[in-house]
Coordinates of C-alpha atoms in Angstrom, one line a residue:
M1 CA 110.8 158.8 138.1
S2 CA 109.8 156.7 134.8
N3 CA 111.4 159.4 132.5
Q4 CA 114.7 158.8 134.4
T5 CA 114.3 155.2 133.9
E6 CA 114.1 155.6 130.5
K7 CA 116.7 158.3 129.7
A8 CA 118.6 155.6 132.2
K9 CA 118.0 152.2 130.1
A10 CA 118.2 154.0 126.4
E11 CA 121.8 155.0 127.8
S12 CA 123.4 151.2 129.2
F13 CA 121.5 150.3 124.9
K14 CA 124.3 153.0 123.8
S15 CA 126.7 151.7 125.8
L16 CA 127.0 148.6 124.1
S17 CA 128.9 147.2 121.6
T18 CA 126.9 146.0 118.4
K19 CA 126.9 142.7 119.2
D20 CA 125.0 143.6 122.5
K21 CA 122.6 145.7 120.9
E22 CA 121.8 143.1 118.5
R23 CA 121.6 140.3 120.7
K24 CA 119.3 142.6 122.4
I25 CA 117.1 143.7 119.5
V26 CA 116.8 139.8 118.8
D27 CA 115.6 138.9 121.9
L28 CA 113.2 141.9 121.9
L29 CA 111.9 140.4 119.1
L30 CA 111.3 136.8 119.3
N31 CA 109.7 137.7 123.5
N32 CA 107.3 139.6 121.8
A33 CA 106.6 137.4 118.6
M34 CA 103.2 136.5 119.5
Y35 CA 102.0 139.6 119.8
I36 CA 104.1 140.5 116.9
I37 CA 102.2 138.0 114.5
I38 CA 98.7 138.6 116.5
L39 CA 99.2 142.2 115.0
L40 CA 100.3 141.2 111.6
A41 CA 97.0 139.1 111.5
I42 CA 95.2 142.2 112.2
V43 CA 96.4 143.9 109.6
Y44 CA 96.6 141.4 106.6
I45 CA 92.4 140.7 108.1
A46 CA 91.7 144.2 108.4
I47 CA 92.6 144.7 104.6
Q48 CA 91.2 142.0 103.2
R49 CA 88.3 142.3 104.9
P50 CA 87.8 145.9 105.6
A51 CA 84.4 145.6 107.6
F52 CA 86.3 143.8 109.9
L53 CA 87.4 147.4 111.6
G54 CA 83.2 148.4 111.4
L55 CA 81.3 149.7 114.4
S56 CA 79.4 146.4 114.9
S57 CA 82.7 143.7 114.4
I58 CA 84.0 146.0 117.1
V59 CA 81.5 145.6 119.0
N60 CA 81.0 141.8 118.6
V61 CA 84.8 141.1 119.2
I62 CA 84.0 143.2 122.9
S63 CA 81.1 141.3 123.8
L64 CA 82.4 137.9 123.1
T65 CA 85.1 139.0 124.8
A66 CA 83.4 139.6 127.9
A67 CA 81.5 136.5 127.8
K68 CA 84.8 134.8 127.8
L69 CA 86.6 137.1 129.9
P70 CA 85.7 135.1 133.8
I71 CA 86.7 131.7 132.2
A72 CA 90.0 133.1 131.9
L73 CA 90.3 134.8 134.8
G74 CA 89.6 132.0 136.9
I75 CA 92.0 130.2 135.2
G76 CA 94.6 132.4 135.5
G77 CA 95.0 131.7 138.6
C78 CA 95.2 128.1 138.6
I79 CA 98.4 129.1 136.0
V80 CA 100.0 131.1 138.1
L81 CA 99.9 128.3 140.4
T82 CA 102.6 126.8 138.2
G83 CA 99.3 124.1 137.0
T84 CA 96.0 124.4 135.1
D85 CA 93.1 123.2 134.9
I86 CA 91.3 121.2 132.2
S87 CA 87.9 120.8 133.6
A88 CA 86.8 124.3 132.9
G89 CA 84.8 124.1 129.9
R90 CA 83.0 121.3 131.4
V91 CA 81.7 123.6 134.8
V92 CA 80.8 125.8 132.4
G93 CA 79.0 123.1 130.1
L94 CA 77.3 122.5 133.5
S95 CA 76.4 125.7 135.3
A96 CA 74.4 126.5 131.9
C97 CA 72.7 123.2 131.9
I98 CA 71.5 124.2 135.4
S99 CA 70.7 127.8 134.7
A100 CA 69.1 126.7 131.5
S101 CA 66.6 123.7 133.2
L102 CA 65.4 126.1 136.0
L103 CA 65.6 129.1 134.4
T104 CA 63.0 127.6 131.7
T105 CA 59.3 128.2 130.3
V106 CA 59.2 124.4 129.6
F107 CA 60.5 122.3 132.7
K108 CA 62.0 118.8 131.2
V109 CA 64.3 118.8 133.3
F110 CA 62.2 119.3 136.8
P111 CA 58.4 118.4 135.2
N112 CA 56.8 119.0 138.9
M113 CA 57.9 122.7 138.7
T114 CA 55.1 125.3 137.8
S115 CA 57.7 128.6 137.7
A116 CA 61.2 129.3 137.5
P117 CA 62.8 130.5 140.9
P118 CA 64.2 133.9 141.1
I119 CA 67.3 134.5 139.4
I120 CA 69.6 135.0 141.9
F121 CA 68.8 132.2 143.5
V122 CA 69.9 130.0 140.4
L123 CA 73.1 132.0 140.4
A124 CA 73.7 131.2 144.0
V125 CA 73.2 127.5 142.9
V126 CA 75.5 127.3 139.4
L127 CA 78.2 129.4 142.3
V128 CA 78.0 127.0 145.1
V129 CA 78.4 123.9 142.0
G130 CA 81.1 125.7 140.8
A131 CA 83.1 126.4 143.9
V132 CA 82.2 122.5 145.0
I133 CA 84.0 121.7 141.9
G134 CA 87.1 123.7 142.7
F135 CA 87.1 122.3 146.2
V136 CA 87.8 118.8 145.3
N137 CA 90.0 120.5 142.1
G138 CA 91.8 122.2 144.8
F139 CA 91.9 119.9 148.3
S140 CA 93.3 116.6 145.3
V141 CA 96.3 119.0 144.4
A142 CA 96.7 120.8 148.1
K143 CA 96.8 117.9 150.4
F144 CA 97.3 114.5 148.1
K145 CA 100.1 116.2 146.0
L146 CA 98.7 115.5 143.1
H147 CA 99.5 117.0 139.5
P148 CA 96.4 120.0 138.4
F149 CA 96.5 118.1 135.0
I150 CA 95.8 114.5 136.6
V151 CA 93.5 116.3 139.1
T152 CA 91.2 118.7 136.0
L153 CA 91.3 115.3 134.0
S154 CA 89.2 113.2 136.3
T155 CA 86.8 115.9 136.9
Q156 CA 86.3 117.0 133.6
L157 CA 85.2 113.5 132.9
I158 CA 83.1 113.1 136.1
T159 CA 82.1 116.7 135.4
Y160 CA 80.7 115.8 131.6
G161 CA 79.1 112.5 133.3
I162 CA 76.9 114.3 135.8
I163 CA 76.0 116.8 132.8
L164 CA 74.9 114.0 130.5
M165 CA 73.1 112.5 133.2
Y166 CA 71.1 115.5 134.3
L167 CA 69.9 116.3 130.8
M168 CA 68.6 112.7 130.9
Q169 CA 66.3 113.8 133.7
G170 CA 62.8 114.3 133.7
T171 CA 61.5 114.3 130.0
N172 CA 64.1 116.0 128.6
N173 CA 65.7 112.6 127.6
G174 CA 69.2 114.3 126.7
Q175 CA 68.1 117.3 124.8
T176 CA 69.0 120.6 124.5
L177 CA 67.3 123.1 126.6
S178 CA 65.8 126.1 125.6
G179 CA 62.7 128.4 125.7
L180 CA 64.5 130.5 128.4
T181 CA 62.6 132.7 130.5
Q182 CA 62.8 136.4 129.2
G183 CA 64.0 137.6 132.4
Y184 CA 66.6 135.7 132.6
R185 CA 67.9 136.4 128.8
D186 CA 67.2 140.6 129.5
F187 CA 68.9 140.3 132.7
I188 CA 72.4 139.1 130.5
T189 CA 71.7 140.3 127.6
K190 CA 69.9 143.5 127.5
T191 CA 71.1 146.4 125.9
L192 CA 72.0 148.6 128.3
F193 CA 73.0 151.6 125.6
T194 CA 73.8 151.5 121.7
V195 CA 76.7 153.0 119.8
G196 CA 75.8 154.3 116.6
G197 CA 72.7 151.9 116.3
V198 CA 74.9 148.6 118.0
A199 CA 73.4 147.6 120.8
I200 CA 75.9 146.8 124.1
P201 CA 74.6 144.3 126.3
R202 CA 74.8 143.9 130.3
Y203 CA 77.1 141.3 130.3
I204 CA 80.0 143.0 129.1
L205 CA 79.4 145.8 132.2
Y206 CA 79.1 142.6 134.4
S207 CA 82.7 141.3 132.8
I208 CA 84.0 144.7 133.8
L209 CA 83.1 144.4 137.4
L210 CA 84.1 141.3 137.7
T211 CA 88.0 142.0 136.3
I212 CA 88.3 145.2 138.5
L213 CA 86.9 142.2 141.8
M214 CA 90.1 140.0 140.3
W215 CA 92.3 142.4 140.4
I216 CA 91.8 143.6 143.6
I217 CA 92.1 140.6 144.9
W218 CA 95.2 139.9 142.9
N219 CA 97.1 142.9 143.7
K220 CA 95.0 144.7 146.7
T221 CA 94.6 141.0 149.6
T222 CA 97.0 139.0 151.1
F223 CA 95.2 136.0 149.7
G224 CA 96.5 138.0 146.4
K225 CA 100.3 137.9 148.0
N226 CA 100.2 134.3 149.3
M227 CA 98.9 132.3 145.8
F228 CA 102.2 134.7 143.9
A229 CA 104.6 133.2 147.0
V230 CA 102.9 130.0 146.4
G231 CA 103.5 129.9 142.7
S232 CA 106.5 131.4 142.7
N233 CA 108.0 128.7 145.3
E234 CA 105.9 126.8 147.3
E235 CA 108.7 125.7 149.5
A236 CA 109.9 128.8 151.0
A237 CA 105.7 130.5 150.9
N238 CA 105.5 127.7 153.6
V239 CA 108.4 129.1 155.7
S240 CA 107.7 132.1 155.2
G241 CA 104.5 131.3 157.3
V242 CA 101.7 131.0 153.9
N243 CA 99.4 128.1 154.5
V244 CA 99.8 126.7 151.2
S245 CA 97.4 124.5 150.8
K246 CA 94.5 127.2 152.2
T247 CA 95.2 128.9 149.2
I248 CA 96.1 126.6 146.7
I249 CA 92.4 125.2 147.2
M250 CA 90.6 129.1 147.5
V251 CA 92.8 129.6 144.1
F252 CA 91.1 126.6 142.2
M253 CA 87.8 127.4 144.3
L254 CA 87.8 130.9 143.1
A255 CA 88.1 129.6 139.5
G256 CA 85.2 127.3 139.7
I257 CA 83.0 130.2 140.2
M258 CA 84.5 132.0 137.4
Y259 CA 83.9 129.2 135.3
A260 CA 80.2 129.0 136.8
V261 CA 79.9 132.7 135.8
T262 CA 80.3 131.9 132.5
G263 CA 78.3 129.0 132.3
F264 CA 75.8 131.5 133.3
F265 CA 76.8 134.1 130.7
D266 CA 76.3 131.8 127.5
G267 CA 73.0 130.2 129.0
A268 CA 71.3 133.2 128.3
R269 CA 73.5 134.5 125.7
I270 CA 73.3 131.7 123.6
A271 CA 69.3 130.9 124.7
S272 CA 70.2 127.1 124.7
A273 CA 72.4 125.0 126.5
N274 CA 73.3 121.0 125.8
A275 CA 76.0 118.5 126.6
N276 CA 78.5 120.5 124.4
T277 CA 77.9 124.3 125.8
G278 CA 81.8 124.6 127.3
L279 CA 83.5 122.4 125.4
N280 CA 87.1 123.1 124.6
Y281 CA 86.5 126.9 126.6
E282 CA 89.4 126.0 128.9
C283 CA 91.7 125.3 125.4
D284 CA 91.0 129.7 124.4
A285 CA 90.9 130.7 128.3
I286 CA 94.5 128.9 128.5
A287 CA 95.6 130.4 125.4
A288 CA 94.7 134.1 126.1
C289 CA 96.6 133.4 129.8
V290 CA 99.4 132.5 128.1
I291 CA 99.2 135.1 125.3
G292 CA 98.6 138.1 128.4
G293 CA 101.8 136.8 130.0
V294 CA 100.9 134.6 132.7
S295 CA 103.4 132.2 132.9
F296 CA 103.7 128.4 133.5
V297 CA 106.7 128.6 135.5
G298 CA 104.6 130.2 138.2
G299 CA 104.2 133.5 140.1
I300 CA 104.0 135.6 136.8
G301 CA 101.0 137.4 135.8
R302 CA 98.5 140.4 135.6
I303 CA 94.9 140.9 135.7
S304 CA 95.3 143.2 132.8
G305 CA 97.5 140.9 130.4
I306 CA 94.7 138.3 130.4
V307 CA 91.9 140.7 129.1
I308 CA 94.4 141.8 126.5
G309 CA 95.1 138.3 125.7
V310 CA 91.6 137.2 126.0
L311 CA 90.6 140.2 123.7
L312 CA 93.5 139.4 120.8
L313 CA 92.0 135.8 121.0
Q314 CA 89.2 136.7 120.2
I315 CA 90.4 139.4 117.4
I316 CA 91.9 136.9 115.9
F317 CA 89.1 134.5 115.9
A318 CA 86.3 137.1 114.7
G319 CA 89.1 137.9 111.7
L320 CA 89.4 134.2 110.6
N321 CA 85.7 133.7 110.4
F322 CA 85.5 137.1 108.4
L323 CA 88.4 135.6 106.2
S324 CA 86.0 132.4 105.5
V325 CA 88.7 130.1 107.1
D326 CA 87.4 126.0 107.7
A327 CA 86.2 126.3 111.2
N328 CA 88.0 122.6 111.6
M329 CA 91.5 124.9 110.7
L330 CA 90.1 127.0 114.2
Y331 CA 91.4 124.0 115.9
I332 CA 95.0 123.2 114.2
I333 CA 95.5 127.6 115.1
K334 CA 94.6 127.5 118.6
G335 CA 97.0 125.0 119.3
L336 CA 100.1 126.1 117.2
I337 CA 98.9 129.8 119.7
I338 CA 99.4 128.1 122.8
L339 CA 102.7 126.0 121.5
I340 CA 103.8 129.1 120.4
A341 CA 103.0 131.4 123.4
C342 CA 104.4 128.5 125.6
A343 CA 107.4 128.2 124.0
I344 CA 108.2 131.8 124.2
D345 CA 107.0 131.9 127.8
M346 CA 110.2 129.3 128.4
R347 CA 112.6 130.9 126.5
K348 CA 111.7 134.1 128.7
Y349 CA 111.9 132.4 132.0
L350 CA 115.2 130.5 131.2
V351 CA 117.2 134.1 130.0
R352 CA 116.1 135.2 132.7
K353 CA 117.6 132.2 135.1

């Protein structure tokens, strides 16, 4: 069937006039401009720094992709609803701080504690925290009809304030939390296996499982279908019997849970947590989603696209580090990536319209 479709497209293309063919080619190049730019950048970096294609570099990129994937999977659902969530990075930071304050050998935030609670208990706590913040976001958007940008800007500031106050508790006095238990670190970063002497950490497996779970939720459940219906046309979805408010709230709650997972990973992965943990993570996640084809016009997006977007973004950032690009310049590059990706996305929408 796919071969017949390709043949039909080829025949259709041949039947076009020269002018129409040129327009089709130009459209194809413009619609895939971001991928072309990234591919050319990767080729240039590989030529300038051959070690960029080395095994250790490849594993490092995959590890970074796995670490940043959960937050992108969460924020992708918000974008499908034609919204966004700029509180994501701060929820990651709060989750990391909670995890690091409980799963530690030096209890500065809770000086009366003598031993760390079970890891699963702490994970459950941060998941609940993420879900509660997600509920506040979703409820405000669904019931008060507020724009997601305004709502999540508010919760971003509130969450940051909570982090600062939390880190002042006990005898910590706002210091970085460290001295994490070996059990917590092993749970996240322990080596699964080695490839050519390079270690593959456990959280890569966890990210793969989360990706599969999110794919099932997006593509095989009624909730996933409702999410895309609301994102495509909220009024039509409501007329069709979809509980729009419930769907919006659940999307933001699921996103909050994904942010919490990211924070739980980061606490052990970085081996510390402070007020700046998670800073600007939402920028990378939004950029990855848009690169991966999740459209701000709503109702369009795939889990596979988000994975590709995160991977491409981490390849670029790792490559820029190989080229010793100024760290401050990375912010400019991230901003340009988001701007160009959104412009291409809007162009695709206008052409379809």
